[in-house]
Amino acid sequence: MIVRALSAFALGLVVIAALLGDWIAPFDPGAQDLAGTAMPPDAAHWLGTDELGRDVLSRLIAGTRTALLGPALVALGVAVLSTAIGLLAGYRGGWVDSAIMRAVDLVYAIPPLLVAIVVVGVFGGGYPLAIGVLIALSVPADTRMVRSAVLAQRNLAYVEAARTVGLGRGRILFAHLLPNVLPTVVANLLLSFVGALVGLAALAFLGLGVGTGAPDWGRMLAENKGLVDLNPAAMIGPAVLITVVAASVTLLGDRLYDLMSARGRDAGRA
Amino acid sequence: MFVLAFLGKRVLAAAVTLLVTSFLVFSLLAASPGSPEQTLLGARQPTPELIAALRAQHRLDDPFPVRYWHWLSGVLELDFGRSVRSSREVVDILAERLDVTLWLGLYAFVLVLLVAVPAGLSAGIRRDTAWDRGVTVTALLGVSAPPFAVGLMLLSVFGVGLGWFPVFGAGSGFADRISHLTLPAVALAVAGVAIVARQTRAATMDVTAKDFITFAEARGLPRRVVLGRYALRNSALPVITSAGLVLAYSLTGAVLVESTFALPGLGSLLVESVSTKDIPVVQGLALLTAALVIGVNLIVDLCYLGLDPRVRHAGGV
């Protein structure tokens, strides 16, 4: 499928930009050129310049690392916590399960980003606090999914067999159940990444989270909003980039989930 | 009998959630950096009279639980206190800003229903055709696109580039308002359309594989009846379940879209109040939002009861 190839290509470019940022950026992302402010794209500045005459493309490239790192932290944090809690709730059952699920129900419907806006805005904790809040509030939904995946597995013959042989709980959970709920975990991991990418960009767009001057995609959207007449590329660039990365990772998640669960099915058949 | 028990349980759960939320929201004042007086004073001149008045009004000399009780009983009478920034009643400010957000939300909701359900239904029926793939890919892009990014792209193409729509403000009068709110509503609706279309497509594929559809077709019922009465109704449950998700998206989306288009709604009020540390307004907004989310989830449960007789009789959703 063309779409899949395109998204893989886009992700590849973004990862290269994150790794090699300083070498491939045509200009210094912080260098101002007050004689050439808000210039539309030309041969030197492919996406033009912003209000302070900084090269938009170089700033986009420089922003890649933060754009990927924050969401990666959130996704990993959410995956580890929700998998651990979901495994525990689903396998133990009983009061542990009920207690965990009541707590999950309580925060399940709360939109994480809204809380992040309030908390980061009021407490002014910036980027680290934003990441913490996003992790804490994204864990419940994923926990619920891991738990139902565990519930679907826990009474299958292989788990029964492992129990009969007398394997310990930890061994059953991590060596036997975990690999079988892994497709769910990986799919959630990538979805959390997308949610956090969009969420952190939104916070930066609203002026929360990242400090001024930092080359951040969301921040650039807000800063270059006023250039819609003079150099729309300065504003559309980051908007398109955020959307393309988010869509590509979502697509990758869908694909990985399909592949991993298909492999599971084939193995079961054999 | 079962229906009553089911309802009672859900209402009780909703009330508990709301109570816990109210406690957290109240704690915002105590937890925000600086002393409560400083927060409540804002940029005003700290005269002894004003400080005394604020201490009395917010019962700052009482212990925390008493203060909470006092605040909660005020909230039940829609008294959220006064804004730090403008000294106006928070309720009045909320009421004034509600208008634009309601229009925006309803407009976007209508767009979601008009676009997503037909798109998802037709894609689900014509599985693996070019149309289905088109819908799937578009929905994938839509679900990933942040509302502010979509908003800014729309703004620069249709607002500034083509000049079809006004680029800021909410307009007055019906027609003017519709034209002002079209771009924001589209920006807000994109994510909702994508979610609902995906759900509808998946649910339709599930349902159309069922025997009762094959049987209905075999009986020679018109396509309209098969799709409308059999397929749509049976695929409605998962779609309605996603309503809660869509609401959560649109609440967050409203904040971003209103900021993008400089609309004087509740979302932009939240951003303004948060950045000026106007805690009473933030508290009012947070409670309103929580009540909305919890209320909609309750309504979703009621829809289950209405739509699916199995839920009415069997127990447990």
XYZ file of C-alpha atoms in Angstrom:
587
model
C 0.000 0.000 0.000
C 1.331 3.420 -0.975
C 0.146 5.026 2.244
C 2.156 2.577 4.318
C 5.320 3.182 2.299
C 4.857 6.949 2.514
C 4.382 6.885 6.264
C 7.426 4.653 6.770
C 9.443 7.066 4.624
C 8.190 10.076 6.604
C 9.012 8.419 9.928
C 12.466 7.496 8.648
C 13.153 11.118 7.688
C 11.977 12.370 11.073
C 14.136 9.895 12.971
C 17.173 10.850 10.841
C 16.443 14.515 11.550
C 16.311 13.756 15.271
C 19.632 11.887 15.184
C 21.590 14.145 12.824
C 19.743 17.417 13.542
C 22.814 19.646 13.941
C 24.545 18.398 10.805
C 21.700 18.517 8.321
C 20.042 21.756 9.414
C 20.929 24.372 6.770
C 21.061 27.206 9.339
C 21.524 27.730 13.073
C 17.949 27.329 14.416
C 18.439 30.203 16.866
C 20.198 32.638 14.512
C 18.111 35.750 13.907
C 18.266 37.768 10.719
C 16.328 40.937 11.336
C 16.853 42.077 7.756
C 14.993 39.026 6.396
C 11.998 38.476 8.692
C 8.828 36.613 7.672
C 10.193 35.837 4.201
C 8.244 33.359 2.071
C 10.094 30.198 0.956
C 13.019 30.665 -1.451
C 16.086 28.704 -2.562
C 18.039 29.333 0.654
C 15.184 29.116 3.147
C 12.980 26.263 1.901
C 10.181 27.090 4.321
C 10.981 30.777 4.622
C 11.796 32.606 7.846
C 9.784 33.516 10.957
C 9.107 36.847 12.642
C 12.686 37.091 13.906
C 14.196 35.981 10.615
C 15.040 32.486 11.861
C 15.055 29.678 9.303
C 11.810 27.692 9.716
C 13.163 24.420 8.289
C 16.178 24.455 10.634
C 13.900 25.105 13.588
C 11.624 22.229 12.575
C 14.650 19.929 12.363
C 15.981 21.176 15.694
C 12.586 20.545 17.279
C 12.482 16.904 16.185
C 14.399 15.588 19.172
C 12.061 17.072 21.822
C 9.063 16.228 19.673
C 10.000 12.519 19.755
C 11.637 12.238 23.170
C 8.755 13.509 25.342
C 6.106 11.276 23.756
C 8.509 8.319 23.880
C 8.913 8.832 27.637
C 5.142 9.066 28.112
C 4.495 5.986 25.970
C 7.103 3.896 27.817
C 5.895 5.043 31.221
C 2.277 4.296 30.384
C 3.144 0.919 28.836
C 5.185 -0.280 31.817
C 2.675 0.862 34.442
C -0.486 -0.215 32.639
C 0.978 -3.623 31.754
C 2.076 -4.274 35.324
C -1.246 -3.138 36.820
C -3.335 -4.801 34.106
C -1.516 -8.136 34.507
C -1.953 -7.984 38.259
C -5.656 -7.097 38.098
C -6.505 -9.608 35.401
C -4.561 -12.517 36.840
C -5.146 -12.042 40.558
C -8.852 -11.230 40.245
C -10.833 -10.896 43.477
C -10.571 -7.777 45.608
C -7.290 -6.634 44.031
C -9.018 -6.579 40.658
C -12.134 -4.802 41.989
C -10.085 -2.161 43.787
C -7.940 -1.468 40.714
C -10.930 -1.353 38.394
C -12.903 1.008 40.647
C -9.932 3.372 40.640
C -9.640 3.021 36.867
C -13.358 3.765 36.389
C -12.987 6.899 38.468
C -10.415 8.540 36.200
C -11.203 6.709 32.968
C -13.504 9.370 31.524
C -11.297 12.345 32.383
C -9.656 13.927 29.334
C -5.892 13.854 30.206
C -4.978 16.930 28.210
C -7.574 19.117 29.955
C -6.178 18.164 33.343
C -2.665 18.742 32.037
C -3.662 22.251 30.902
C -5.030 23.078 34.358
C -2.225 21.461 36.370
C 0.678 22.715 34.255
C -0.938 26.152 33.977
C -1.606 26.548 37.697
C 1.535 24.919 39.079
C 3.833 26.046 36.283
C 5.826 22.794 36.334
C 6.613 22.952 32.619
C 7.570 20.013 30.447
C 8.410 17.423 33.158
C 5.112 17.995 34.976
C 3.216 17.778 31.681
C 4.829 14.402 30.992
C 3.975 13.188 34.507
C 0.329 14.217 34.231
C -0.068 12.658 30.793
C 1.405 9.382 32.058
C -0.752 9.291 35.184
C -3.992 9.941 33.330
C -3.310 7.691 30.342
C -2.542 4.628 32.464
C -6.201 3.788 33.367
C -7.497 3.324 29.811
C -4.539 1.106 28.858
C -4.767 -0.841 32.107
C -8.340 -1.685 31.191
C -7.291 -3.029 27.797
C -4.384 -5.077 29.161
C -6.673 -6.502 31.820
C -9.282 -7.650 29.312
C -6.520 -9.199 27.191
C -5.333 -11.074 30.303
C -8.884 -12.159 31.138
C -9.189 -13.641 27.654
C -5.973 -15.625 28.191
C -5.928 -16.616 31.837
C -8.169 -19.668 31.529
C -6.608 -21.037 28.373
C -4.926 -24.430 28.461
C -1.331 -23.174 28.415
C -1.844 -21.100 31.571
C -3.612 -24.005 33.216
C -0.682 -26.241 32.242
C 1.867 -23.785 33.638
C -0.065 -23.692 36.913
C -0.345 -27.466 37.070
C 3.382 -27.873 36.558
C 3.756 -25.660 39.619
C 5.344 -22.585 38.075
C 5.420 -19.484 40.245
C 3.050 -16.608 39.703
C 5.804 -14.307 38.441
C 6.983 -16.873 35.924
C 3.436 -17.443 34.626
C 2.745 -13.708 34.403
C 5.920 -12.628 32.685
C 7.064 -15.692 30.755
C 3.674 -17.000 29.637
C 0.929 -14.394 29.822
C 2.966 -11.331 28.895
C 4.037 -12.561 25.424
C 0.395 -13.251 24.618
C -0.894 -9.828 25.616
C 2.077 -8.162 23.913
C 0.160 -7.213 20.717
C -2.219 -5.163 22.872
C 0.684 -3.613 24.777
C 2.559 -2.637 21.615
C -0.548 -1.232 19.931
C -1.279 0.822 23.059
C 2.349 1.940 23.291
C 2.202 3.514 19.846
C -1.227 5.035 20.475
C 0.047 6.589 23.730
C 2.967 7.975 21.764
C 0.579 9.653 19.324
C -1.609 10.969 22.140
C 1.396 12.419 23.938
C 2.872 13.907 20.760
C -0.369 15.741 20.066
C -0.902 16.572 23.749
C 2.551 18.035 24.341
C 2.318 19.998 21.097
C -1.074 21.319 22.228
C 0.340 22.427 25.583
C 3.222 24.185 23.866
C 0.757 25.748 21.433
C -1.178 27.176 24.384
C 2.050 28.551 25.843
C 2.361 25.877 28.559
C 5.185 23.407 28.939
C 8.159 24.414 26.814
C 9.962 27.692 27.445
C 9.963 30.546 24.944
C 12.653 30.495 22.290
C 12.952 26.699 22.237
C 12.458 25.300 18.738
C 9.343 23.247 19.548
C 6.755 22.293 16.915
C 3.723 23.272 18.979
C 5.409 26.459 20.127
C 6.262 27.341 16.505
C 2.608 26.965 15.533
C 1.614 29.543 18.115
C 4.511 31.887 17.328
C 3.991 31.796 13.593
C 0.187 32.094 13.717
C 0.505 35.777 12.889
C 2.444 35.039 9.701
C -0.552 33.571 7.908
C -0.400 36.392 5.317
C 3.354 36.847 4.963
C 4.740 33.313 5.209
C 2.022 30.684 5.742
C 4.659 27.940 5.339
C 6.058 28.865 8.779
C 2.722 27.857 10.296
C 1.649 25.052 7.968
C 5.071 23.352 8.221
C 4.799 22.361 11.890
C 1.053 21.630 11.549
C 1.663 19.187 8.701
C 4.682 17.663 10.432
C 2.802 16.934 13.675
C -0.111 15.460 11.740
C 2.086 13.316 9.469
C 4.140 11.906 12.351
C 1.003 11.201 14.398
C -0.756 9.493 11.476
C 2.322 7.469 10.519
C 2.806 6.155 14.052
C -0.907 5.298 14.299
C -0.637 3.383 11.033
C 2.492 1.596 12.267
C 0.616 0.626 15.428
C -2.325 -0.809 13.467
C 0.058 -2.746 11.245
C 2.172 -4.126 14.104
C -0.947 -5.211 15.973
C -2.223 -7.069 12.908
C 1.152 -8.718 12.298
C 1.684 -9.741 15.913
C -1.787 -11.145 16.450
C -1.642 -12.924 13.073
C 1.621 -14.549 14.109
C -0.048 -15.583 17.359
C -2.893 -17.182 15.406
C -0.561 -19.069 13.082
C 1.481 -20.352 15.988
C -1.720 -21.536 17.631
C -2.752 -23.369 14.512
C 0.574 -25.133 14.016
C -36.675 -4.231 38.801
C -33.332 -4.846 37.195
C -33.556 -1.553 35.328
C -33.987 0.318 38.601
C -31.043 -1.416 40.241
C -28.907 -0.737 37.179
C -29.910 2.915 37.139
C -29.397 3.316 40.879
C -25.908 1.874 40.663
C -24.926 4.132 37.783
C -26.328 7.279 39.381
C -24.553 6.467 42.641
C -21.248 5.893 40.844
C -21.682 9.183 38.989
C -22.374 11.025 42.253
C -19.278 9.554 43.930
C -17.081 10.482 40.967
C -18.468 14.008 41.004
C -17.829 14.325 44.741
C -14.225 13.152 44.454
C -13.693 15.548 41.553
C -15.151 18.432 43.532
C -12.680 17.753 46.332
C -9.724 17.765 43.938
C -11.013 20.915 42.269
C -11.410 22.624 45.624
C -7.878 21.633 46.601
C -6.539 23.572 43.612
C -6.704 26.794 45.643
C -4.764 25.377 48.570
C -2.303 23.552 46.322
C -1.527 26.357 43.895
C 1.840 28.015 44.496
C 1.792 30.947 46.928
C -0.636 31.434 49.786
C -4.395 31.352 49.087
C -4.635 35.096 49.872
C -1.967 35.896 47.313
C -3.749 33.763 44.730
C -7.104 35.377 45.463
C -5.643 38.899 45.496
C -4.157 38.526 42.051
C -2.918 41.874 40.794
C -5.048 43.895 43.219
C -3.607 46.204 45.862
C -3.241 44.165 49.103
C -5.092 46.495 51.516
C -5.854 45.041 54.970
C -9.609 45.461 54.317
C -9.479 43.495 51.067
C -7.431 40.715 52.658
C -9.852 40.538 55.575
C -12.805 40.442 53.178
C -11.211 37.640 51.124
C -10.336 35.655 54.256
C -13.922 35.951 55.457
C -15.442 35.191 52.061
C -13.367 32.049 51.543
C -13.414 31.120 55.255
C -9.612 30.959 55.251
C -9.524 30.934 59.068
C -11.540 27.723 59.249
C -9.982 24.272 59.002
C -9.765 22.665 55.547
C -12.796 20.323 55.785
C -15.035 23.171 57.005
C -13.829 25.359 54.160
C -14.524 22.571 51.694
C -18.049 22.089 53.064
C -18.716 25.809 52.880
C -17.472 25.942 49.278
C -19.406 22.817 48.286
C -22.688 24.130 49.649
C -22.078 27.335 47.713
C -21.372 25.330 44.549
C -24.669 23.469 44.938
C -26.371 26.876 44.709
C -24.210 27.708 41.683
C -22.028 30.055 43.700
C -18.399 29.524 42.628
C -17.176 32.792 44.136
C -15.787 35.744 42.268
C -13.164 35.975 39.558
C -9.775 37.230 40.753
C -9.218 39.116 37.524
C -12.522 40.919 37.092
C -14.181 40.537 40.531
C -17.315 39.361 38.729
C -19.361 36.344 39.782
C -17.845 33.221 38.202
C -21.321 31.957 37.253
C -22.009 35.098 35.217
C -18.726 34.748 33.359
C -19.424 31.087 32.624
C -22.944 31.838 31.428
C -21.651 34.541 29.115
C -18.999 32.290 27.562
C -21.212 29.191 27.338
C -23.101 30.501 24.321
C -20.250 30.305 21.776
C -19.043 26.934 23.031
C -22.538 25.440 22.827
C -22.958 26.655 19.251
C -19.534 25.335 18.316
C -20.154 21.976 20.000
C -23.592 21.471 18.455
C -22.402 22.507 15.018
C -19.482 20.082 15.230
C -21.749 17.321 16.567
C -24.130 17.712 13.616
C -21.150 17.543 11.241
C -19.904 14.386 12.964
C -23.264 12.635 12.621
C -23.866 13.780 9.034
C -20.429 12.723 7.811
C -19.227 9.887 10.023
C -22.233 7.562 10.138
C -22.868 7.437 6.363
C -19.120 7.182 5.653
C -18.547 4.402 8.186
C -21.683 2.512 7.188
C -20.917 2.596 3.469
C -17.262 1.667 4.033
C -18.293 -1.252 6.259
C -20.748 -2.563 3.680
C -18.404 -2.173 0.716
C -15.486 -3.739 2.492
C -12.065 -3.741 0.780
C -13.168 -1.527 -2.078
C -11.360 1.668 -3.046
C -14.057 3.626 -1.176
C -13.463 1.626 2.006
C -9.712 2.137 1.812
C -10.214 5.841 1.170
C -12.458 6.216 4.214
C -10.071 4.183 6.380
C -7.006 6.207 5.455
C -8.830 9.532 5.796
C -10.152 8.505 9.206
C -6.653 7.504 10.248
C -5.307 10.920 9.281
C -8.237 12.624 11.001
C -7.873 10.753 14.258
C -4.197 11.710 14.439
C -4.516 15.350 13.369
C -4.540 17.757 16.321
C -7.499 20.187 16.159
C -5.258 23.253 16.317
C -3.145 22.008 13.404
C -6.279 21.336 11.346
C -7.668 24.699 12.427
C -4.578 26.607 11.339
C -4.468 24.808 7.986
C -8.157 25.574 7.365
C -7.593 29.136 8.496
C -4.774 29.723 6.059
C -6.453 28.002 3.094
C -10.160 28.889 3.393
C -9.916 31.949 5.611
C -6.896 33.873 4.367
C -6.095 32.216 1.014
C -9.552 31.887 -0.517
C -11.294 34.359 1.772
C -14.451 32.234 2.017
C -14.849 32.489 5.775
C -14.075 35.072 8.458
C -10.907 34.205 10.382
C -11.766 35.285 13.902
C -14.617 36.264 16.215
C -17.911 34.481 16.749
C -20.294 36.705 14.769
C -23.792 37.781 15.728
C -27.142 36.623 14.364
C -27.729 33.143 12.980
C -26.255 33.326 9.466
C -23.269 35.398 10.520
C -22.548 33.055 13.394
C -22.748 29.984 11.180
C -20.258 31.490 8.755
C -17.945 32.505 11.613
C -18.134 29.099 13.248
C -17.819 26.917 10.136
C -14.020 26.603 10.107
C -13.769 26.120 13.901
C -16.571 23.533 13.827
C -14.888 21.607 11.021
C -11.565 21.690 12.914
C -13.316 20.424 16.023
C -15.359 17.794 14.153
C -12.444 16.143 12.319
C -11.309 13.963 15.212
C -14.899 13.059 16.140
C -15.754 12.156 12.546
C -12.690 9.931 12.391
C -13.463 8.116 15.647
C -17.149 7.587 14.896
C -16.505 6.572 11.279
C -13.967 3.941 12.395
C -16.357 2.604 15.011
C -19.301 2.565 12.617
C -17.242 0.774 9.964
C -16.058 -1.896 12.386
C -19.527 -2.374 13.867
C -21.122 -2.578 10.414
C -18.638 -5.215 9.280
C -19.427 -7.210 12.401
C -23.160 -6.949 11.977
C -23.356 -7.538 8.213
C -21.572 -10.864 8.705
C -24.418 -12.035 10.975
C -27.036 -14.575 9.881
C -30.007 -12.312 10.479
C -28.762 -9.898 7.817
C -28.254 -12.694 5.302
C -31.747 -13.906 6.155
C -33.273 -10.455 5.775
C -31.604 -10.126 2.374
C -32.755 -13.615 1.399
C -36.321 -12.681 2.259
C -35.987 -9.964 -0.364
C -36.375 -7.025 2.003
C -35.423 -3.741 0.384
C -31.791 -2.718 0.946
C -32.991 0.410 2.731
C -34.791 -1.661 5.369
C -31.957 -4.156 5.782
C -29.410 -1.417 6.284
C -31.526 1.119 8.112
C -33.505 -1.068 10.473
C -31.307 -4.125 10.899
C -27.695 -3.110 10.366
C -27.766 0.452 11.700
C -29.650 -0.334 14.870
C -27.424 -3.250 15.724
C -24.230 -1.394 15.019
C -25.437 1.545 17.120
C -24.216 0.184 20.466
C -20.453 0.360 19.909
C -20.948 3.656 18.120
C -22.761 5.150 21.094
C -20.060 3.785 23.382
C -17.572 5.895 21.510
C -19.722 8.961 22.266
C -18.027 9.384 25.630
C -14.657 9.289 23.906
C -15.808 11.791 21.316
C -17.024 14.122 24.058
C -13.674 13.967 25.820
C -12.001 14.770 22.509
C -14.318 17.680 21.788
C -13.924 19.246 25.225
C -10.167 19.276 24.815
C -10.626 20.162 21.159
C -12.843 23.137 22.043
C -10.051 24.590 24.186
C -7.595 24.333 21.307
C -9.971 25.401 18.546
C -11.254 28.427 20.473
C -7.673 29.497 21.140
C -6.801 29.041 17.463
C -9.718 31.106 16.178
C -9.825 33.612 19.081
C -13.406 32.655 19.965
C -14.762 33.953 23.295
C -15.942 30.567 24.591
C -15.370 28.408 27.668
C -12.224 26.840 26.193
C -10.406 30.105 25.660
C -11.665 31.181 29.104
C -9.895 28.159 30.597
C -6.600 29.072 28.942
C -6.892 32.725 30.020
C -7.826 31.826 33.595
C -5.137 29.199 33.917
C -2.403 31.506 32.673
C -3.534 34.347 34.982
C -4.045 31.914 37.903
C -7.694 32.968 38.244
C -8.422 29.948 40.441
C -12.153 30.495 41.144
C -12.892 30.586 37.400
C -10.707 27.508 36.819
C -12.603 25.710 39.597
C -15.970 26.612 38.092
C -14.867 25.450 34.649
C -13.355 22.225 35.956
C -16.526 21.318 37.817
C -18.716 22.173 34.848
C -16.549 19.992 32.599
C -16.556 17.110 35.054
C -20.348 17.300 35.409
C -20.648 17.278 31.620
C -18.392 14.250 31.138
C -20.081 12.307 33.918
C -23.546 13.302 32.694
C -22.863 12.176 29.132
C -21.521 8.837 30.306
C -24.719 8.371 32.306
C -26.779 9.190 29.200
C -24.731 6.658 27.211
C -25.700 4.007 29.756
C -29.353 5.004 29.419
C -29.092 4.708 25.620
C -27.888 1.137 26.108
C -31.037 0.398 28.055
C -33.239 1.994 25.427
C -31.586 0.452 22.368
C -30.753 -3.046 23.438
C -33.443 -5.103 25.137
C -30.770 -7.663 26.096
C -29.218 -5.133 28.460
C -32.630 -4.466 30.008
C -33.230 -8.114 30.768
C -29.905 -9.830 31.203
C -27.993 -7.535 33.536
C -24.519 -6.104 33.341
C -23.300 -4.179 30.326
